Amino acid sequence: MSDDNLQMVVVQAANCGVLHVYVQGNLEERGGKTIILTVHDIGTNHKSFVRFVNHPSMAAVKEKAIFLHVCVPGQEDNSADYFGDFPTLDGIGDDLNAVLDKFEVKSAIAFGEGVGANIICRFAMGHPNRIMGIILVHCTSTTAGIIEYCKEKVMNMRLENSIMSDGAWDYLLAHKFGGESKSRAEYLEELKQTLNAKNLSKYLVAFTKRTDLSSTIGTKLETVDALLVTGSKASHLHTVYTTHKSMNKKKTTLLVVDNVADVMQEAPDKLARSLILLCKGCGVLSGVAIPGMERQRTLSSSMEEADRPRRMSVTQPHLPPVPSA
């Protein structure tokens, strides 16, 4: 994959020491563009977001926005071993404030996947004035359930010594794919070849030690526009529903994509459409067309209706009647 002319900027941060931020877009134009801050999941790095932004469905957004892709410490390809205490998810979230300060950005759209979504949540809860809106893909707001906790406790005994056991690799696969997938073996092989396993184990331990957000997320994000996204086959589907229950329903949209586990990779067009709608609701990306509406707009404008009152015409699908209980 091409680096897409990414510019890497080192940001000094209180909890992480330094954060590497990969800029996708022209920083000289940041005054007139929307800033979108991203944080990636475990088992990947900033490149997962670069791939998504490079998808054709994101082309119009890419022209109107600058992306600040934050790489969690030690998660770059072929990174050197991370020494010292690894930051908590709260610590990483708080350091995102320093990232926006570094780029002189007052507020941004914040976009996270998996553990990155949990980190974005923590940042938004602590600094709501820096947030225009949040996009949370596969976000877990609770601590581990009892079965998950028992599995993690055994796994953590080795993870604490920076060892990725077979159980830890299996956990990552379940985290990403949910059930069975033909891509599992290929993904695992690439993971072992590119990411530093010791550093990966540290990020995974930080996630297993996460604190609960569900009891306070509703009040602390009461005024924040939010998009929650998950796939119907995703491993953390139930926790996304839990997160949604805790949030302000008037400000929160829930998107569940059928028959997928990894929404960013398997359904980028649906995610892009929802992202654009969220941004428009926040008052940005107003000039970007909503995918799927271009044909309707073309048909409407081709009709000779110049003398009629103008209004946007969106055809509503014929929905089947709601069955009686």
Short mmCIF file of C-alpha atoms in Angstrom, two decimals:
data_model
loop_
_atom_site.label_atom_id
_atom_site.label_comp_id
_atom_site.label_asym_id
_atom_site.label_seq_id
_atom_site.Cartn_x
_atom_site.Cartn_y
_atom_site.Cartn_z
CA MET A 1 0.00 0.00 0.00
CA SER A 2 1.19 3.47 -0.85
CA ASP A 3 2.00 5.84 2.00
CA ASP A 4 -0.28 8.33 0.23
CA ASN A 5 2.16 11.16 0.97
CA LEU A 6 1.61 10.82 4.71
CA GLN A 7 3.50 13.21 6.91
CA MET A 8 4.57 11.81 10.28
CA VAL A 9 4.60 14.35 13.12
CA VAL A 10 5.97 13.60 16.60
CA VAL A 11 3.83 14.99 19.41
CA GLN A 12 5.12 15.28 22.95
CA ALA A 13 2.52 13.90 25.37
CA ALA A 14 2.31 13.64 29.16
CA ASN A 15 1.23 9.98 29.40
CA CYS A 16 2.61 8.39 26.23
CA GLY A 17 5.89 10.30 26.15
CA VAL A 18 5.52 10.78 22.41
CA LEU A 19 2.76 10.03 19.94
CA HIS A 20 3.36 9.54 16.23
CA VAL A 21 0.63 11.21 14.19
CA TYR A 22 0.32 10.45 10.49
CA VAL A 23 -1.23 13.35 8.59
CA GLN A 24 -3.29 12.52 5.51
CA GLY A 25 -3.98 15.76 3.68
CA ASN A 26 -2.36 19.16 3.23
CA LEU A 27 -1.77 20.87 6.58
CA GLU A 28 -1.35 24.23 4.86
CA GLU A 29 -5.05 24.08 3.97
CA ARG A 30 -6.28 23.18 7.45
CA GLY A 31 -7.96 26.56 7.93
CA GLY A 32 -10.68 25.73 5.43
CA LYS A 33 -10.99 21.99 5.98
CA THR A 34 -12.58 19.65 8.51
CA ILE A 35 -10.13 17.93 10.86
CA ILE A 36 -10.84 14.26 11.56
CA LEU A 37 -8.83 12.65 14.37
CA THR A 38 -8.53 8.83 14.31
CA VAL A 39 -7.37 6.14 16.74
CA HIS A 40 -6.97 2.51 15.63
CA ASP A 41 -7.87 -0.85 17.16
CA ILE A 42 -5.60 -3.53 18.62
CA GLY A 43 -3.97 -5.75 16.01
CA THR A 44 -3.55 -2.92 13.53
CA ASN A 45 -2.23 0.64 13.31
CA HIS A 46 -2.91 3.93 11.52
CA LYS A 47 -2.79 2.17 8.14
CA SER A 48 -6.26 0.69 8.70
CA PHE A 49 -7.67 4.22 8.61
CA VAL A 50 -5.48 5.22 5.65
CA ARG A 51 -6.96 2.30 3.70
CA PHE A 52 -10.50 3.34 4.61
CA VAL A 53 -9.92 6.98 3.67
CA ASN A 54 -8.48 5.84 0.33
CA HIS A 55 -11.64 3.88 -0.52
CA PRO A 56 -13.55 5.44 -3.48
CA SER A 57 -16.61 6.10 -1.29
CA MET A 58 -14.47 8.49 0.80
CA ALA A 59 -13.00 10.43 -2.17
CA ALA A 60 -15.17 13.55 -1.68
CA VAL A 61 -14.52 13.57 2.09
CA LYS A 62 -10.78 13.19 1.47
CA GLU A 63 -10.82 16.38 -0.60
CA LYS A 64 -12.58 18.39 2.11
CA ALA A 65 -10.86 17.03 5.23
CA ILE A 66 -7.46 16.51 6.82
CA PHE A 67 -7.00 13.31 8.80
CA LEU A 68 -4.79 13.08 11.88
CA HIS A 69 -4.15 9.35 12.31
CA VAL A 70 -2.79 8.70 15.80
CA CYS A 71 -0.68 5.57 16.17
CA VAL A 72 -0.84 4.06 19.66
CA PRO A 73 2.70 3.78 21.13
CA GLY A 74 4.72 0.86 19.78
CA GLN A 75 2.13 -0.23 17.21
CA GLU A 76 3.86 0.93 14.01
CA ASP A 77 5.08 -1.69 11.56
CA ASN A 78 8.36 -3.23 12.77
CA SER A 79 8.48 -0.95 15.80
CA ALA A 80 11.27 -1.22 18.38
CA ASP A 81 10.37 -2.64 21.80
CA TYR A 82 8.38 -0.26 24.00
CA PHE A 83 10.13 0.28 27.33
CA GLY A 84 8.60 1.60 30.53
CA ASP A 85 5.01 1.57 31.76
CA PHE A 86 2.52 1.41 28.91
CA PRO A 87 -0.14 4.16 29.20
CA THR A 88 -3.71 3.35 30.21
CA LEU A 89 -6.59 3.92 27.81
CA ASP A 90 -7.48 7.00 29.89
CA GLY A 91 -3.91 8.26 29.52
CA ILE A 92 -3.87 7.84 25.75
CA GLY A 93 -7.27 9.52 25.50
CA ASP A 94 -6.11 12.49 27.55
CA ASP A 95 -3.01 12.86 25.33
CA LEU A 96 -5.22 13.43 22.27
CA ASN A 97 -5.67 16.92 23.68
CA ALA A 98 -1.96 17.50 23.07
CA VAL A 99 -2.36 16.28 19.49
CA LEU A 100 -5.00 18.90 18.70
CA ASP A 101 -2.89 21.55 20.46
CA LYS A 102 0.15 20.59 18.36
CA PHE A 103 -1.78 21.20 15.14
CA GLU A 104 -3.54 24.30 16.54
CA VAL A 105 -6.95 22.68 16.08
CA LYS A 106 -9.74 23.95 18.33
CA SER A 107 -12.18 21.11 17.65
CA ALA A 108 -12.42 18.03 15.46
CA ILE A 109 -14.51 15.09 14.41
CA ALA A 110 -13.09 12.12 16.39
CA PHE A 111 -13.19 8.64 14.85
CA GLY A 112 -12.12 5.41 16.54
CA GLU A 113 -12.36 1.68 15.94
CA GLY A 114 -12.48 -1.03 18.61
CA VAL A 115 -10.11 -0.13 21.42
CA GLY A 116 -9.46 3.13 19.55
CA ALA A 117 -13.17 3.93 19.84
CA ASN A 118 -12.97 3.38 23.59
CA ILE A 119 -10.01 5.80 23.69
CA ILE A 120 -11.94 8.37 21.62
CA CYS A 121 -14.83 8.04 24.09
CA ARG A 122 -12.54 8.81 26.99
CA PHE A 123 -11.12 11.83 25.19
CA ALA A 124 -14.60 13.15 24.33
CA MET A 125 -15.82 12.65 27.91
CA GLY A 126 -12.83 14.54 29.31
CA HIS A 127 -12.70 17.28 26.66
CA PRO A 128 -16.16 17.68 25.09
CA ASN A 129 -15.32 21.24 24.01
CA ARG A 130 -12.68 19.84 21.60
CA ILE A 131 -15.21 17.57 19.89
CA MET A 132 -17.64 18.38 17.05
CA GLY A 133 -18.87 14.80 16.82
CA ILE A 134 -17.67 11.24 17.38
CA ILE A 135 -17.74 8.09 15.25
CA LEU A 136 -17.33 4.91 17.29
CA VAL A 137 -16.91 1.64 15.41
CA HIS A 138 -17.31 -1.50 17.58
CA CYS A 139 -17.06 0.52 20.79
CA THR A 140 -16.99 -1.30 24.13
CA SER A 141 -17.98 0.89 27.08
CA THR A 142 -18.13 -1.83 29.75
CA THR A 143 -15.48 -3.85 31.55
CA ALA A 144 -14.99 -7.52 30.71
CA GLY A 145 -17.87 -9.91 31.46
CA ILE A 146 -17.21 -12.87 33.77
CA ILE A 147 -16.39 -15.37 30.98
CA GLU A 148 -14.24 -12.86 29.15
CA TYR A 149 -12.63 -11.87 32.44
CA CYS A 150 -11.60 -15.46 33.27
CA LYS A 151 -10.11 -15.95 29.81
CA GLU A 152 -8.29 -12.63 30.07
CA LYS A 153 -6.93 -13.38 33.55
CA VAL A 154 -5.17 -16.53 32.29
CA MET A 155 -4.05 -14.75 29.13
CA ASN A 156 -2.77 -11.74 31.06
CA MET A 157 -0.41 -13.87 33.16
CA ARG A 158 1.68 -14.27 30.01
CA LEU A 159 0.82 -10.92 28.46
CA GLU A 160 2.23 -9.17 31.53
CA ASN A 161 5.55 -10.72 30.55
CA SER A 162 5.12 -9.40 26.99
CA ILE A 163 4.31 -12.86 25.60
CA MET A 164 1.57 -13.26 22.99
CA SER A 165 0.30 -16.78 23.76
CA ASP A 166 -1.87 -18.81 21.37
CA GLY A 167 -4.84 -17.73 23.49
CA ALA A 168 -3.94 -14.07 22.98
CA TRP A 169 -3.71 -14.51 19.20
CA ASP A 170 -7.09 -16.32 19.25
CA TYR A 171 -8.56 -13.47 21.28
CA LEU A 172 -7.39 -10.98 18.66
CA LEU A 173 -8.91 -13.04 15.86
CA ALA A 174 -12.26 -13.26 17.66
CA HIS A 175 -12.08 -9.53 18.42
CA LYS A 176 -11.65 -8.69 14.73
CA PHE A 177 -13.66 -11.34 12.90
CA GLY A 178 -16.27 -12.55 15.38
CA GLY A 179 -16.93 -16.04 13.97
CA GLU A 180 -15.12 -17.98 11.28
CA SER A 181 -13.59 -16.11 8.33
CA LYS A 182 -11.42 -17.10 5.40
CA SER A 183 -9.27 -14.05 6.13
CA ARG A 184 -8.24 -15.15 9.64
CA ALA A 185 -5.07 -17.07 8.70
CA GLU A 186 -3.95 -14.39 6.26
CA TYR A 187 -4.56 -11.62 8.79
CA LEU A 188 -2.70 -13.49 11.55
CA GLU A 189 0.31 -14.13 9.33
CA GLU A 190 0.52 -10.48 8.30
CA LEU A 191 0.11 -9.40 11.93
CA LYS A 192 2.99 -11.54 13.14
CA GLN A 193 5.23 -10.27 10.35
CA THR A 194 4.53 -6.54 10.79
CA LEU A 195 3.64 -5.71 14.40
CA ASN A 196 5.97 -6.03 17.39
CA ALA A 197 4.34 -8.82 19.45
CA LYS A 198 5.71 -7.48 22.75
CA ASN A 199 4.22 -4.05 22.10
CA LEU A 200 0.98 -5.55 20.87
CA SER A 201 0.68 -7.47 24.13
CA LYS A 202 1.01 -4.20 26.08
CA TYR A 203 -1.84 -2.58 24.14
CA LEU A 204 -3.95 -5.69 24.67
CA VAL A 205 -3.28 -5.67 28.43
CA ALA A 206 -4.32 -2.00 28.57
CA PHE A 207 -7.62 -2.97 26.94
CA THR A 208 -8.29 -5.88 29.29
CA LYS A 209 -7.74 -3.51 32.24
CA ARG A 210 -10.20 -0.93 30.89
CA THR A 211 -12.49 0.83 33.33
CA ASP A 212 -16.26 1.10 32.87
CA LEU A 213 -17.66 4.02 30.89
CA SER A 214 -21.29 2.98 30.60
CA SER A 215 -22.42 4.54 33.88
CA THR A 216 -21.17 8.06 32.99
CA ILE A 217 -21.07 8.17 29.19
CA GLY A 218 -24.68 9.34 28.90
CA THR A 219 -24.25 12.46 31.01
CA LYS A 220 -20.72 13.38 29.91
CA LEU A 221 -21.57 13.06 26.20
CA GLU A 222 -25.11 14.39 26.51
CA THR A 223 -24.51 17.23 24.02
CA VAL A 224 -22.15 15.40 21.65
CA ASP A 225 -23.37 14.12 18.26
CA ALA A 226 -22.39 10.47 18.04
CA LEU A 227 -22.48 7.67 15.47
CA LEU A 228 -22.18 4.12 16.83
CA VAL A 229 -21.31 1.50 14.21
CA THR A 230 -21.10 -2.28 14.40
CA GLY A 231 -21.55 -5.36 12.25
CA SER A 232 -24.15 -8.02 12.98
CA LYS A 233 -21.35 -10.63 13.10
CA ALA A 234 -19.00 -8.56 15.26
CA SER A 235 -17.78 -10.08 18.52
CA HIS A 236 -18.67 -7.01 20.58
CA LEU A 237 -22.14 -6.46 19.10
CA HIS A 238 -23.84 -6.78 22.50
CA THR A 239 -21.52 -4.24 24.12
CA VAL A 240 -22.27 -1.73 21.36
CA TYR A 241 -25.96 -2.10 22.18
CA THR A 242 -25.08 -1.51 25.84
CA THR A 243 -23.18 1.64 24.88
CA HIS A 244 -26.13 2.86 22.84
CA LYS A 245 -28.53 2.31 25.75
CA SER A 246 -26.37 4.57 27.93
CA MET A 247 -26.19 7.48 25.47
CA ASN A 248 -28.48 10.38 24.64
CA LYS A 249 -30.79 8.92 21.96
CA LYS A 250 -31.55 12.37 20.51
CA LYS A 251 -27.86 12.89 19.71
CA THR A 252 -26.85 9.30 18.90
CA THR A 253 -27.32 7.21 15.75
CA LEU A 254 -26.77 3.45 15.75
CA LEU A 255 -25.76 1.71 12.51
CA VAL A 256 -25.73 -2.12 12.47
CA VAL A 257 -24.47 -3.51 9.16
CA ASP A 258 -25.88 -6.94 8.34
CA ASN A 259 -23.68 -9.97 7.65
CA VAL A 260 -20.32 -8.34 8.41
CA ALA A 261 -17.89 -8.41 11.33
CA ASP A 262 -15.29 -5.85 10.21
CA VAL A 263 -17.32 -2.85 9.02
CA MET A 264 -14.37 -0.70 7.92
CA GLN A 265 -13.05 -3.43 5.66
CA GLU A 266 -16.24 -5.21 4.57
CA ALA A 267 -18.70 -2.31 4.25
CA PRO A 268 -16.69 0.92 3.73
CA ASP A 269 -19.40 2.46 1.52
CA LYS A 270 -22.05 2.17 4.26
CA LEU A 271 -19.67 3.54 6.86
CA ALA A 272 -18.68 6.44 4.58
CA ARG A 273 -22.32 7.38 4.00
CA SER A 274 -23.06 7.42 7.74
CA LEU A 275 -19.87 9.39 8.43
CA ILE A 276 -20.91 12.05 5.92
CA LEU A 277 -24.39 12.30 7.46
CA LEU A 278 -22.91 12.65 10.95
CA CYS A 279 -20.53 15.39 9.77
CA LYS A 280 -23.32 17.27 8.02
CA GLY A 281 -25.32 17.14 11.25
CA CYS A 282 -22.32 18.71 12.98
CA GLY A 283 -22.24 21.54 10.41
CA VAL A 284 -19.22 20.38 8.40
CA LEU A 285 -18.70 18.73 4.98
CA SER A 286 -21.82 20.56 3.76
CA GLY A 287 -20.55 20.50 0.16
CA VAL A 288 -20.02 16.73 0.10
CA ALA A 289 -22.73 14.71 -1.64
CA ILE A 290 -24.29 11.79 0.22
CA PRO A 291 -23.43 8.56 -1.64
CA GLY A 292 -26.50 7.02 -3.24
CA MET A 293 -28.32 10.35 -3.65
CA GLU A 294 -26.43 11.57 -6.74
CA ARG A 295 -28.73 9.74 -9.15
CA GLN A 296 -31.84 11.14 -7.46
CA ARG A 297 -30.39 14.65 -7.68
CA THR A 298 -29.53 14.20 -11.37
CA LEU A 299 -33.04 12.95 -12.23
CA SER A 300 -34.64 15.78 -10.30
CA SER A 301 -32.50 18.52 -11.87
CA SER A 302 -33.08 17.21 -15.39
CA MET A 303 -36.84 17.84 -15.13
CA GLU A 304 -38.12 21.22 -16.23
CA GLU A 305 -39.34 22.49 -12.88
CA ALA A 306 -37.74 25.92 -12.85
CA ASP A 307 -41.05 27.65 -12.15
CA ARG A 308 -42.05 25.35 -9.31
CA PRO A 309 -41.03 25.82 -5.65
CA ARG A 310 -37.70 24.13 -5.02
CA ARG A 311 -37.45 21.39 -2.46
CA MET A 312 -35.26 18.35 -1.99
CA SER A 313 -36.98 15.21 -3.20
CA VAL A 314 -35.94 11.95 -1.63
CA THR A 315 -37.87 8.85 -2.59
CA GLN A 316 -38.90 6.87 0.44
CA PRO A 317 -38.76 3.07 0.05
CA HIS A 318 -42.05 1.16 0.27
CA LEU A 319 -41.75 -0.56 3.61
CA PRO A 320 -43.72 -3.72 4.38
CA PRO A 321 -46.49 -3.34 6.99
CA VAL A 322 -45.40 -3.88 10.58
CA PRO A 323 -46.66 -7.31 11.66
CA SER A 324 -49.01 -7.32 14.60
CA ALA A 325 -47.73 -8.83 17.83
#
